[in-house]
Tab-separated table of C-alpha atoms in Angstrom:
chain	number	residue	atom	x	y	z
R	21	MET	CA	82.105	92.608	91.986
R	22	GLU	CA	83.104	96.802	92.186
R	23	ILE	CA	81.291	96.558	95.991
R	24	ILE	CA	83.894	94.385	97.329
R	25	ILE	CA	86.555	96.454	96.095
R	26	GLY	CA	84.471	99.626	97.193
R	27	TYR	CA	84.571	98.120	100.735
R	28	LEU	CA	88.073	97.155	99.980
R	29	LEU	CA	89.021	100.726	99.721
R	30	GLY	CA	87.114	102.218	102.225
R	31	ALA	CA	89.197	99.979	105.015
R	32	ILE	CA	92.180	100.730	103.472
R	33	VAL	CA	91.054	104.657	103.449
R	34	PHE	CA	89.634	103.733	107.628
R	35	ILE	CA	92.703	102.496	108.844
R	36	LEU	CA	95.090	104.956	107.350
R	37	PHE	CA	93.257	107.576	108.850
R	38	ILE	CA	92.960	105.819	112.490
R	39	ILE	CA	97.283	105.695	111.788
R	40	SER	CA	97.324	108.811	110.823
R	41	LEU	CA	95.184	110.217	113.757
R	42	PHE	CA	97.385	108.341	115.987
R	43	LYS	CA	100.621	109.679	114.906
R	44	MET	CA	99.164	113.076	115.227
R	45	VAL	CA	97.806	112.877	118.661
R	46	SER	CA	101.389	110.802	119.787
R	47	ASN	CA	103.371	114.328	118.186
R	48	ARG	CA	101.348	116.197	119.737
R	49	MET	CA	101.644	114.852	123.059
R	50	LYS	CA	105.572	115.066	122.685
R	51	THR	CA	105.740	119.000	121.490
R	52	ALA	CA	103.377	119.670	124.169
R	53	ASN	CA	105.298	117.784	126.884
R	54	SER	CA	108.832	119.941	125.288
R	55	GLU	CA	106.876	123.234	125.759
R	56	LEU	CA	105.643	122.162	128.953
R	57	ASN	CA	109.139	121.235	130.249
R	58	LYS	CA	110.687	124.362	129.137
R	59	ARG	CA	108.133	126.367	130.794
R	60	VAL	CA	108.674	124.572	133.743
R	61	THR	CA	112.407	125.618	133.636
R	62	ASP	CA	111.700	129.099	132.662
R	63	LEU	CA	109.240	129.659	135.801
R	64	GLU	CA	111.872	128.170	138.113
R	65	LYS	CA	114.792	130.581	137.105
R	66	ARG	CA	112.642	133.270	137.423
R	67	VAL	CA	111.543	132.088	141.260
R	68	GLU	CA	115.189	131.304	141.901
R	69	GLU	CA	116.375	135.508	140.881
R	70	LEU	CA	113.270	136.084	143.054
R	71	GLU	CA	114.895	134.510	145.661
R	72	ASN	CA	118.028	135.869	145.679
R	73	LYS	CA	116.948	139.221	145.401
């Protein structure tokens, strides 16, 4: 009986680990996207300033 409980707890921990991994990856992709968009807009502004000179 203890072996079955151990396997069940292990499976629950593994499932929670997989869920947290997916959440972490999606969160990192969101922040990376927003950072890249900000850098691109900054670079576009700098290019416009250089073209106007």
